[in-house]
XYZ file of C-alpha atoms in Angstrom:
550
model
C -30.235 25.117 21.770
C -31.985 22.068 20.063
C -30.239 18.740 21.064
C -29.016 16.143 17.981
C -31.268 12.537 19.037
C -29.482 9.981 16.116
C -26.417 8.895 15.092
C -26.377 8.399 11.221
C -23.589 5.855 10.740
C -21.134 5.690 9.251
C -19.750 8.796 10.705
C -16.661 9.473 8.507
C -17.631 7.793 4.582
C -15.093 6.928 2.507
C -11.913 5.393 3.678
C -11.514 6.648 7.001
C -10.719 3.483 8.944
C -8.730 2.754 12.200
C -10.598 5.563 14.185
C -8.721 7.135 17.294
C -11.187 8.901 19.024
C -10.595 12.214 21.685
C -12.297 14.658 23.957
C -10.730 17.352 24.641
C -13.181 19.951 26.779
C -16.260 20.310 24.933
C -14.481 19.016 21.141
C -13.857 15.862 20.238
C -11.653 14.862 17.383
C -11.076 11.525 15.349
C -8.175 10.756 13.629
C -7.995 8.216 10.681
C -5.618 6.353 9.138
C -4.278 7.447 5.007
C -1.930 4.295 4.181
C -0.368 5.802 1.408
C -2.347 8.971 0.535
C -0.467 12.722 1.466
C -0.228 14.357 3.688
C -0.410 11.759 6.515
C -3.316 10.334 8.852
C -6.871 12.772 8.833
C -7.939 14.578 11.855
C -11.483 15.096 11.772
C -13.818 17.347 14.306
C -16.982 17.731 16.245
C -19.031 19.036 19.231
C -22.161 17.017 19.491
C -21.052 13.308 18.250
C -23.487 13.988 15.157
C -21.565 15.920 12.834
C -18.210 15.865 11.378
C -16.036 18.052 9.573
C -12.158 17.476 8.318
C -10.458 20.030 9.781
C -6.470 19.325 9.251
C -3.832 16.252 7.822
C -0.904 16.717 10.525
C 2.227 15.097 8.593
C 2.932 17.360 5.653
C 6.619 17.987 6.094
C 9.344 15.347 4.327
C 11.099 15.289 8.149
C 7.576 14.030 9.029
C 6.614 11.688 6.382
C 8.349 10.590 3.148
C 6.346 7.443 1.483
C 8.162 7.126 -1.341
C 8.495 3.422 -2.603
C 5.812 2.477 0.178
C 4.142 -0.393 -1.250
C 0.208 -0.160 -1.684
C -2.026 0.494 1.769
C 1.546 0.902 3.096
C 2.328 4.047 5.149
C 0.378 5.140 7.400
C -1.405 2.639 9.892
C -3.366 3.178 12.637
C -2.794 6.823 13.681
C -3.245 7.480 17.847
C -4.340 10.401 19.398
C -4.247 11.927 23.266
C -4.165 14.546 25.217
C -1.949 15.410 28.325
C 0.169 18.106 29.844
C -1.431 20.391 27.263
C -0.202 19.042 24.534
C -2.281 17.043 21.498
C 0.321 13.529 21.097
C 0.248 12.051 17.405
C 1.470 7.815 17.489
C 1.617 6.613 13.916
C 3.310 3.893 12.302
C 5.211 4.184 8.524
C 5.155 0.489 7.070
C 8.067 -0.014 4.713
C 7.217 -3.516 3.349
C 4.530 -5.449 3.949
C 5.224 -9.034 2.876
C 3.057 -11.466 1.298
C 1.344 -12.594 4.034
C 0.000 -12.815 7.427
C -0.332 -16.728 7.797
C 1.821 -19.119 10.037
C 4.708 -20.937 8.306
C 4.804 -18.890 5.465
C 8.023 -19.546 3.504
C 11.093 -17.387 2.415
C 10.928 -14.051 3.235
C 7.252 -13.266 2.164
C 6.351 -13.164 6.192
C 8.911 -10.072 6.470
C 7.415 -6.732 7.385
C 9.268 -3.283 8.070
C 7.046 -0.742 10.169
C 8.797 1.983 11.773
C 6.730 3.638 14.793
C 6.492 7.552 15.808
C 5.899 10.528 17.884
C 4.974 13.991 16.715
C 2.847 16.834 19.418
C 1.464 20.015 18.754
C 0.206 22.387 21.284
C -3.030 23.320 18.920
C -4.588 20.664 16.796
C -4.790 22.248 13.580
C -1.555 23.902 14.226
C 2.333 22.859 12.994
C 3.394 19.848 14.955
C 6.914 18.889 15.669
C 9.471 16.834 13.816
C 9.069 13.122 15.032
C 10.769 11.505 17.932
C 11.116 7.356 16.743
C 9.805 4.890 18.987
C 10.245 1.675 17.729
C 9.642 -1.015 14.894
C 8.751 -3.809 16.667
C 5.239 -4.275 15.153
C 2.331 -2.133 13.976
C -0.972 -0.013 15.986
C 0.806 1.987 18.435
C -1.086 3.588 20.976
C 0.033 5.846 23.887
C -1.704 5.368 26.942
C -1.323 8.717 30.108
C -1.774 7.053 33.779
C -2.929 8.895 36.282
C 0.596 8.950 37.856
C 1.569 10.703 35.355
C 4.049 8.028 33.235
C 3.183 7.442 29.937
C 2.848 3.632 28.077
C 3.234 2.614 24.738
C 1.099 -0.733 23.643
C 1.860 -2.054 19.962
C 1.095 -5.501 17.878
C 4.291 -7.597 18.358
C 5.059 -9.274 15.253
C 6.588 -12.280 15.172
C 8.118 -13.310 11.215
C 9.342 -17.122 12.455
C 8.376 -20.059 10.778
C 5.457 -21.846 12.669
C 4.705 -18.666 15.467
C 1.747 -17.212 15.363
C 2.775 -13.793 13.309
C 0.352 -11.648 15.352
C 2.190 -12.675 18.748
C 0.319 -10.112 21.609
C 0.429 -6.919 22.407
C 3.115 -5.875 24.328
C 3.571 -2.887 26.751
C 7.079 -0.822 27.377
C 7.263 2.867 28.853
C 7.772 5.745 27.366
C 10.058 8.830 28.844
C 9.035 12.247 27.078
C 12.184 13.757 29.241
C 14.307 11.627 27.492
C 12.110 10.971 24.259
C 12.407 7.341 23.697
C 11.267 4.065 25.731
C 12.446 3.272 28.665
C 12.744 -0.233 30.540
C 11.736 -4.038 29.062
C 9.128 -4.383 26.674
C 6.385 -7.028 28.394
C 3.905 -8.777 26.445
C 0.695 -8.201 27.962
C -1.880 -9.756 25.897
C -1.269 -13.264 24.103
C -4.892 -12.513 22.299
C -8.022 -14.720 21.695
C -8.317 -18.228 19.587
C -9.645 -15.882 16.392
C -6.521 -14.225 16.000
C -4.688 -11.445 14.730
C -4.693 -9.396 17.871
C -3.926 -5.811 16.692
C -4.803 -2.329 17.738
C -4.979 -1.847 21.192
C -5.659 1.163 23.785
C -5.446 1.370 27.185
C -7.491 2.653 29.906
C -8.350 2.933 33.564
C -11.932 3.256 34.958
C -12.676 2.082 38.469
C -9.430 0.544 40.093
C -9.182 -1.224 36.844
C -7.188 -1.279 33.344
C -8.964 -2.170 30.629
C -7.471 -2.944 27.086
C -9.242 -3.073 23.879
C -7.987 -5.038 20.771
C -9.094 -5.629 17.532
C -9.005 -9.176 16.364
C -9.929 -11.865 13.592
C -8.605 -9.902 10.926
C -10.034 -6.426 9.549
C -12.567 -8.000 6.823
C -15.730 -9.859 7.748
C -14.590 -12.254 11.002
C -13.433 -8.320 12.567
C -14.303 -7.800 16.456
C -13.532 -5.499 19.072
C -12.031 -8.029 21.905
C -11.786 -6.317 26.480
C -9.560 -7.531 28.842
C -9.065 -6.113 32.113
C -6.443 -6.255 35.065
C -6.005 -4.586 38.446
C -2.011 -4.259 37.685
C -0.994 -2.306 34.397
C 1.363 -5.156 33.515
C -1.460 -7.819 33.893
C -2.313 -10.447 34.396
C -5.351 -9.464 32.102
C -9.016 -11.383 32.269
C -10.867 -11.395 29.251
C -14.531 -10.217 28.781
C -17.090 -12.506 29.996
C -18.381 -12.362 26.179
C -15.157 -11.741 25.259
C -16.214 -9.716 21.757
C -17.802 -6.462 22.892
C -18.433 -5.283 19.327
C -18.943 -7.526 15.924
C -20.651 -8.406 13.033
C -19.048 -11.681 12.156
C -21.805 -13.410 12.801
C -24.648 -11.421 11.476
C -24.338 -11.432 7.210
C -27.868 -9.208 7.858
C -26.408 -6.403 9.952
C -26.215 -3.538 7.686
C -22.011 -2.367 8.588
C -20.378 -4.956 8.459
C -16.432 -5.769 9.330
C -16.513 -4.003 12.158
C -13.722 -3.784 14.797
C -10.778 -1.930 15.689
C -12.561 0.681 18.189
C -11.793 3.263 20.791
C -13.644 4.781 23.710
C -14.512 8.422 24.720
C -16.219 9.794 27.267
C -18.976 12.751 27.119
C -18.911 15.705 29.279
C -21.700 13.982 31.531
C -20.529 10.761 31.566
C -21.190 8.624 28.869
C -18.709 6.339 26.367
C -19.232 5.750 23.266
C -17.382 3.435 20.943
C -15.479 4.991 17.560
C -14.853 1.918 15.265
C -14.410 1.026 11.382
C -16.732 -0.715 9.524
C -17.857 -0.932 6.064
C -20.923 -1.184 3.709
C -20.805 -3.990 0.959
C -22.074 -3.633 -2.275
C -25.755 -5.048 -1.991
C -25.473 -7.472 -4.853
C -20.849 -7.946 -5.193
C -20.300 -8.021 -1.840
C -17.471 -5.912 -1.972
C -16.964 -2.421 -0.227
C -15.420 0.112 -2.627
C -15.897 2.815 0.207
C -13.180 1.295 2.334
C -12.944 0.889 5.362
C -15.016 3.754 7.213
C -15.923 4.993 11.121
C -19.238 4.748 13.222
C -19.958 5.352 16.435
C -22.517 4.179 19.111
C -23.146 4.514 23.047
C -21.997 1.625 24.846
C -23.000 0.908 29.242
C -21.086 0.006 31.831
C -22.569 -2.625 34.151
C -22.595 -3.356 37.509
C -19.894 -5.948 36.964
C -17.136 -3.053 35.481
C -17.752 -4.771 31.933
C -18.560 -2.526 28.766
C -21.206 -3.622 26.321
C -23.401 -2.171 23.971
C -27.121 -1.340 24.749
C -29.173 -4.134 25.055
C -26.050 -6.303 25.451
C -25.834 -7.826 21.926
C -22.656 -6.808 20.611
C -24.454 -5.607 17.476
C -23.721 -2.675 15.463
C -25.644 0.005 14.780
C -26.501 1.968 11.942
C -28.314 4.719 13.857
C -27.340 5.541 17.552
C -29.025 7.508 20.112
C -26.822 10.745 20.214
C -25.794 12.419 23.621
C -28.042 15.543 25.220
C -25.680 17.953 23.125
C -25.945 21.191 21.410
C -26.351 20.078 18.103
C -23.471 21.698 15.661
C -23.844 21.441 12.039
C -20.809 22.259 9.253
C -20.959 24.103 6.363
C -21.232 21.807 3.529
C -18.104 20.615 1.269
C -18.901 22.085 -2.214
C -19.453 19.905 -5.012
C -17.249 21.931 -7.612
C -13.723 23.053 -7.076
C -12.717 25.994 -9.425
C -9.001 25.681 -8.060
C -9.046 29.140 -7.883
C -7.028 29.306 -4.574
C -3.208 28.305 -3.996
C -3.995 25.654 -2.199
C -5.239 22.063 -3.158
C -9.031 22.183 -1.708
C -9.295 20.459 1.667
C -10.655 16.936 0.231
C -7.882 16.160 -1.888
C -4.715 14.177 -1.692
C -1.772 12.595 -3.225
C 0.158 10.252 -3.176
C 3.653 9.315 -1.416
C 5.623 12.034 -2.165
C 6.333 14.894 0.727
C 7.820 17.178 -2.891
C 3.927 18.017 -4.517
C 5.611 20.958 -6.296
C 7.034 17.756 -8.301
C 3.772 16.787 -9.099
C 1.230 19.417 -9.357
C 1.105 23.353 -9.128
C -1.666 25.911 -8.379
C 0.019 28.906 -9.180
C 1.320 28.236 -12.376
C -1.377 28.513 -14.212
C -4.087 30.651 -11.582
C -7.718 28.615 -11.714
C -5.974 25.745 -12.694
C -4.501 22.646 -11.414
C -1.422 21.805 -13.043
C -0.485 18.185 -13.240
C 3.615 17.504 -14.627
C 3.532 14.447 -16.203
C 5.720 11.887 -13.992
C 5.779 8.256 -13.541
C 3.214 5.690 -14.327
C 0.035 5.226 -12.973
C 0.374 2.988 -10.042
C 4.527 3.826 -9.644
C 5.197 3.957 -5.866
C 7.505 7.147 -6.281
C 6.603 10.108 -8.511
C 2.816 9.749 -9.552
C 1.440 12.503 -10.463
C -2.176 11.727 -9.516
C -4.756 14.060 -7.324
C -7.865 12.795 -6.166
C -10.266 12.528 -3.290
C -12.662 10.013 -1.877
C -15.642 7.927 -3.230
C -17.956 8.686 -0.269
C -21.173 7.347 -1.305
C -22.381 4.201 -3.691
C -23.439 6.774 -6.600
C -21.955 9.602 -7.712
C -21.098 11.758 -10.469
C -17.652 13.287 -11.326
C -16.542 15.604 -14.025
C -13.952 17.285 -14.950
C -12.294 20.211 -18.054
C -8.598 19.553 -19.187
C -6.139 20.986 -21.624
C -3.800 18.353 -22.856
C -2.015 18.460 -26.480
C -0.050 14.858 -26.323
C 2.829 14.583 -28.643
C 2.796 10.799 -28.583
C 1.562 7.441 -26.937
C 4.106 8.080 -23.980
C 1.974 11.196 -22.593
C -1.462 10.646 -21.068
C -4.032 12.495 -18.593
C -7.316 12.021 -17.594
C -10.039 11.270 -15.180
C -9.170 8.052 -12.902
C -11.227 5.908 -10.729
C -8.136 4.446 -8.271
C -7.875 2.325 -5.425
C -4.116 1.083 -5.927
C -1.175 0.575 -8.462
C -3.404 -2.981 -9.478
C -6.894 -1.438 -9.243
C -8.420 1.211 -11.709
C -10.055 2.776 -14.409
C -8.803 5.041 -16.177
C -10.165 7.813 -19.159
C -7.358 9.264 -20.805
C -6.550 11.488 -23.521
C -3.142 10.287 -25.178
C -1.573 10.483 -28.898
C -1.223 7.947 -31.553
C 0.939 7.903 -34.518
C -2.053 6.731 -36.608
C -5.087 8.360 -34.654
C -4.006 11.389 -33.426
C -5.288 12.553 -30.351
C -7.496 10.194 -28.494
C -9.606 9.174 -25.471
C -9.538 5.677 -24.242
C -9.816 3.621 -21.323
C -7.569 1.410 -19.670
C -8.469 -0.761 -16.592
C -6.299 -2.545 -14.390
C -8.307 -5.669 -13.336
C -6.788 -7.529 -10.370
C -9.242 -10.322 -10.421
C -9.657 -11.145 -14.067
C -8.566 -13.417 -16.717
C -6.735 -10.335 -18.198
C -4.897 -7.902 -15.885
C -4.616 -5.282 -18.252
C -7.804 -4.069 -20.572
C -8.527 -1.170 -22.894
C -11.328 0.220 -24.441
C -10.767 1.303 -28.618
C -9.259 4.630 -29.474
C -11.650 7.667 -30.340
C -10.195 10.359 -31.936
C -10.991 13.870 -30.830
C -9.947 17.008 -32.195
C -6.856 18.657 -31.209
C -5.949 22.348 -29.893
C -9.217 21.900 -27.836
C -10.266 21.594 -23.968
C -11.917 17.938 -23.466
C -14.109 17.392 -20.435
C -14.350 14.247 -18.949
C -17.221 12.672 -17.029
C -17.586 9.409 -15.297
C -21.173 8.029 -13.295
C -20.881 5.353 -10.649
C -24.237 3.171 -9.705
C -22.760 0.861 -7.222
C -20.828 -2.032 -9.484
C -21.656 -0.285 -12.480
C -19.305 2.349 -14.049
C -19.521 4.707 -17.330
C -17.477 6.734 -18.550
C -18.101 10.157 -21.207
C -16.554 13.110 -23.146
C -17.351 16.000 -24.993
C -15.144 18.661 -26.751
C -16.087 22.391 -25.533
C -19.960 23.036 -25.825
C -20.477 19.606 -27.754
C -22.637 16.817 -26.668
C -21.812 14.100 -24.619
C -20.018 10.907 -26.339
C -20.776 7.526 -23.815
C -18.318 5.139 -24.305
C -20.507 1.731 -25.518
C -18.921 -0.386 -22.075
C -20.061 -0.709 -18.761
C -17.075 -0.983 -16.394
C -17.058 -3.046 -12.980
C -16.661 -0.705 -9.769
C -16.705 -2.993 -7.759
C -12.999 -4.228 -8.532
C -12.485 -0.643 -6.633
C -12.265 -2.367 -3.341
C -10.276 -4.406 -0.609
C -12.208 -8.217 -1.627
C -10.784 -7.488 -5.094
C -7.285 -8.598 -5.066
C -4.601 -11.082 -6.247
C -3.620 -13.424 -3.629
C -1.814 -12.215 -0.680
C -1.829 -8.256 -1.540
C -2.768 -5.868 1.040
C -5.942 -3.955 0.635
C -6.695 -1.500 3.368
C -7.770 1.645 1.401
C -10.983 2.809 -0.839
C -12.378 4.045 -4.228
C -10.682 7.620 -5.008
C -11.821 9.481 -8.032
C -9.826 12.332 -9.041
C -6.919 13.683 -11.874
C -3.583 12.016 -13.446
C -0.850 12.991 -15.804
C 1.813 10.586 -16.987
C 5.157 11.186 -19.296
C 6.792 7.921 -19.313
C 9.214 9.724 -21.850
C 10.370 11.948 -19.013
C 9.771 14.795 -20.602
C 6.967 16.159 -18.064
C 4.369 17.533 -20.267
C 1.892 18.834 -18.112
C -1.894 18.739 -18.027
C -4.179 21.421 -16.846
C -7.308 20.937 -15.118
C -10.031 23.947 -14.764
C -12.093 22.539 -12.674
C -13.112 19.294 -11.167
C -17.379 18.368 -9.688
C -17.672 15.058 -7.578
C -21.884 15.160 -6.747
C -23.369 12.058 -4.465
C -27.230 11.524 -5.848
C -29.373 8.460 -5.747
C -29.659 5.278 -7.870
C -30.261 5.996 -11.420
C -31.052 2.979 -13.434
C -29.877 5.011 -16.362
C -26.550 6.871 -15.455
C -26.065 7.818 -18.662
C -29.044 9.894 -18.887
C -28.358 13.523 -18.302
């Protein structure tokens, strides 16, 4: 069979960041971190390095996962998975509160953080697995690491909330007992990290007599690096890296993925390691990445010294990477139109929070329809009734058909561009005592003068289906509507995307996700009038200089 030679990076588009990467015979799996997006943390597939395919979200029970009043990129951090005793282990961390933020002598309680860490195994990887078995809260990136002896070690981010320490205080090391299912012995901090800071997400592993650990550190925007340390003894002491950064772009504003850190290593079936790690791609002209945080991968060489560093030695990303001598193994393509004409929300969708969808949304109400109940607010951190999936590539264009007779201004539903409760656009039809029914826009602009913006009213007539239609050219934004068979209407504004990203933000708010586009109902009367959506398109195309033109 024909071999796959490049590497097209990034691997996993869209938010998809924190990558855990796994062998397991001749498959290899990645899972991803989903903050506050359900069901929890993304498992992805392949068999040649080249291509990747979702293939399951493994936390879809309440018992599992319940996220509601998680604060935004909240939830789920950091996912780890292994392989041992044939079983697939699941380490994941739910983060309650995230504070303010992460700086030395912050004051009051704005340094506070609640993360709870977990278990969960499944003997098949797209199977059920098991209720989880707590581990600890005593900081953030778990990881479980299997020794060769057969005892098992978990390594988190300590974090330290006192006035003057350094909040990101090491990684520290404590066993783990799956006969007893909980640690076992004195938690030892093994790692104090490097002078750049905010030592997080670590993994263990032994090559060669030695054990080598892997953090990421100088935060997870543009100073991010993958930091190696090594030790004979498990416990340490640990030597760093003669170049101590074995993976970075923080000092190369030309390299085309930038941000990148926060790795893991795999092995091929002849030998080889590569190196999973997020990174994103910035807006050419803002700066900002509205695709999140996503996942690359690249071959890295061990030398004759026992150190790990990329080809040619340079510590430089790369945006394509020689493949390994594998059988290549495409995927069937995700289609660009979903007819929900199955009982099941299509693979590349989410929600968010709540464990309880049958709250929010219904395929079987209405068959080839998804039903959204009116709930909460947009942005609410409990019952949002909101369904959407990832922006995946700089343009795009999404569409969608709804049915939606609003009574008054309370009731709304639409098509929304979303990255958080303080980031969006939104196109939704309402009511108006004066008006009627309506379309209008209304943006929440983090950044601005104004927080809050909307466009003018437009009536449309009622008793009808409206489709809705939005195009995305990197920072710019439009939005459209027709009534069935009509023309499309552009609304006269040009929208910013690029507030649809992690540099967009208020002071001190945590940004960790990416651009969504997808469906929303509100009822803020409580009444839960429900919306219903035929069908929804998301197509990726190139550059138009003229989105509006059909």
């Amino acid at each position: 069979m024909p071999t796959s030679t490049l590497i097209q990076n990034p691997i996993l588009k869209g938010f998809n960041p924190d990558p855990s990467i796994l062998r397991v015979g001749d498959d290899y799996y990645i899972a991803t971190s989903t903050f506050e997006w359900f069901p929890g943390v993304q498992i992805h597939h392949s068999r040649d390095l080249v291509h990747w395919r979702l293939i399951t979200r493994p936390l879809t029970r309440p018992s599992q996962l319940n996220m509601l009043g998680d604060p935004d990129s909240c939830g789920i951090w950091a996912p780890c998975l292994s392989y041992a005793d044939g079983l697939f282990y699941l380490i994941y961390t739910d983060v309650k509160r995230y504070g303010q933020t992460s700086n030395a002598g912050a004051a009051g309680g704005a340094s506070l953080r609640d993360f709870h860490n977990f278990l969960v195994t499944s003997a098949s990887i797209d199977g059920e697995w098991s209720d989880p078995v707590y581990l600890n809260s005593s900081g953030f990136d778990p990881s479980l690491f299997h020794d060769d002896d057969g005892r098992k070690y978990l390594v988190n981010q300590l974090w330290d909330h006192r006035p003057g320490k350094n909040r990101f205080a090491g990684i520290v090391l404590q066993e783990y007992s799956p006969a007893q299912g909980q640690l076992v012995g004195e938690r030892i901090n093994i790692f104090a990290g490097t002078p750049i800071g905010f030592t997080e997400g670590p993994h263990l592993y032994k090559r060669n007599g030695y054990y080598y650990l892997i953090t990421a550190e100088g935060g997870t925007g543009w100073g991010h690096a993958v930091t190696m340390a090594r030790s004979r003894e498990l416990r340490g002491p640990y030597e760093l890296h003669p170049d101590t950064y074995i993976l970075s772009s923080r000092d190369r504003p030309d390299a085309p993925l930038q941000r990148a850190g926060h790795a893991d290593l795999v092995e091929t079936q002849d030998g080889q390691t590569y190196i999973a790690y997020l990174c994103g791609r910035p807006l050419t002209n803002r700066g900002t990445c509205t695709l999140g945080r996503e996942t690359a991968i690249q071959p890295m060489v061990w030398g004759a010294d026992d150190w790990l560093r990329t080809d040619g030695a340079s510590a430089l990303v790369q945006l394509q990477a020689r493949a390994p001598a594998l059988p290549t193994h495409p995927f069937a393509s995700v289609p660009e139109r979903e007819d929900f004409d199955t009982p099941e929300l299509p693979t590349d969708f989410q929600w968010l929070r709540s464990p309880w969808p049958e709250e929010l949304f219904s395929l079987t109400a209405r068959p080839g329809h998804l039903r959204l109940f009116g709930r909460e607010t947009v942005g609410s951190f409990f019952k949002q009734s909101l369904v959407a999936r990832r922006q995946q590539a700089h343009c795009y264009s999404a569409r969608t058909r709804v049915e939606f007779e609003p009574r008054h201004f309370q009731q709304q539903a639409g098509l929304i561009c979303y990255y958080n409760s303080t980031k969006f656009h939104y196109l939704y039809l309402s009511h108006d005592e004066v008006l009627g029914k309506h379309v209008r826009v209304m943006s929440s602009l983090p950044n601005h003068m104004s927080a809050d913006a909307f466009s003018a009213p437009v009536t449309v007539k009622p008793g009808m289906p409206v489709e809705l239609r939005v195009e995305v050219d990197m920072e710019r934004l439009y939005f459209a509507y027709r009534a069935e068979g009509g023309a499309w209407k552009w609304l006269p504004f040009q929208f910013d995307a690029s507030i649809l990203s992690d540099e967009a933000s208020a002071p001190g708010r945590a940004n960790f996700t990416g651009a969504f586009v997808g469906m929303a109902c509100q009822d803020m009367s409580g009444s839960g009038l429900a919306a219903d959506f035929d069908y929804f398109e998301y197509r990726e195309r190139s550059y138009r200089a003229d989105p509006c033109a059909d």
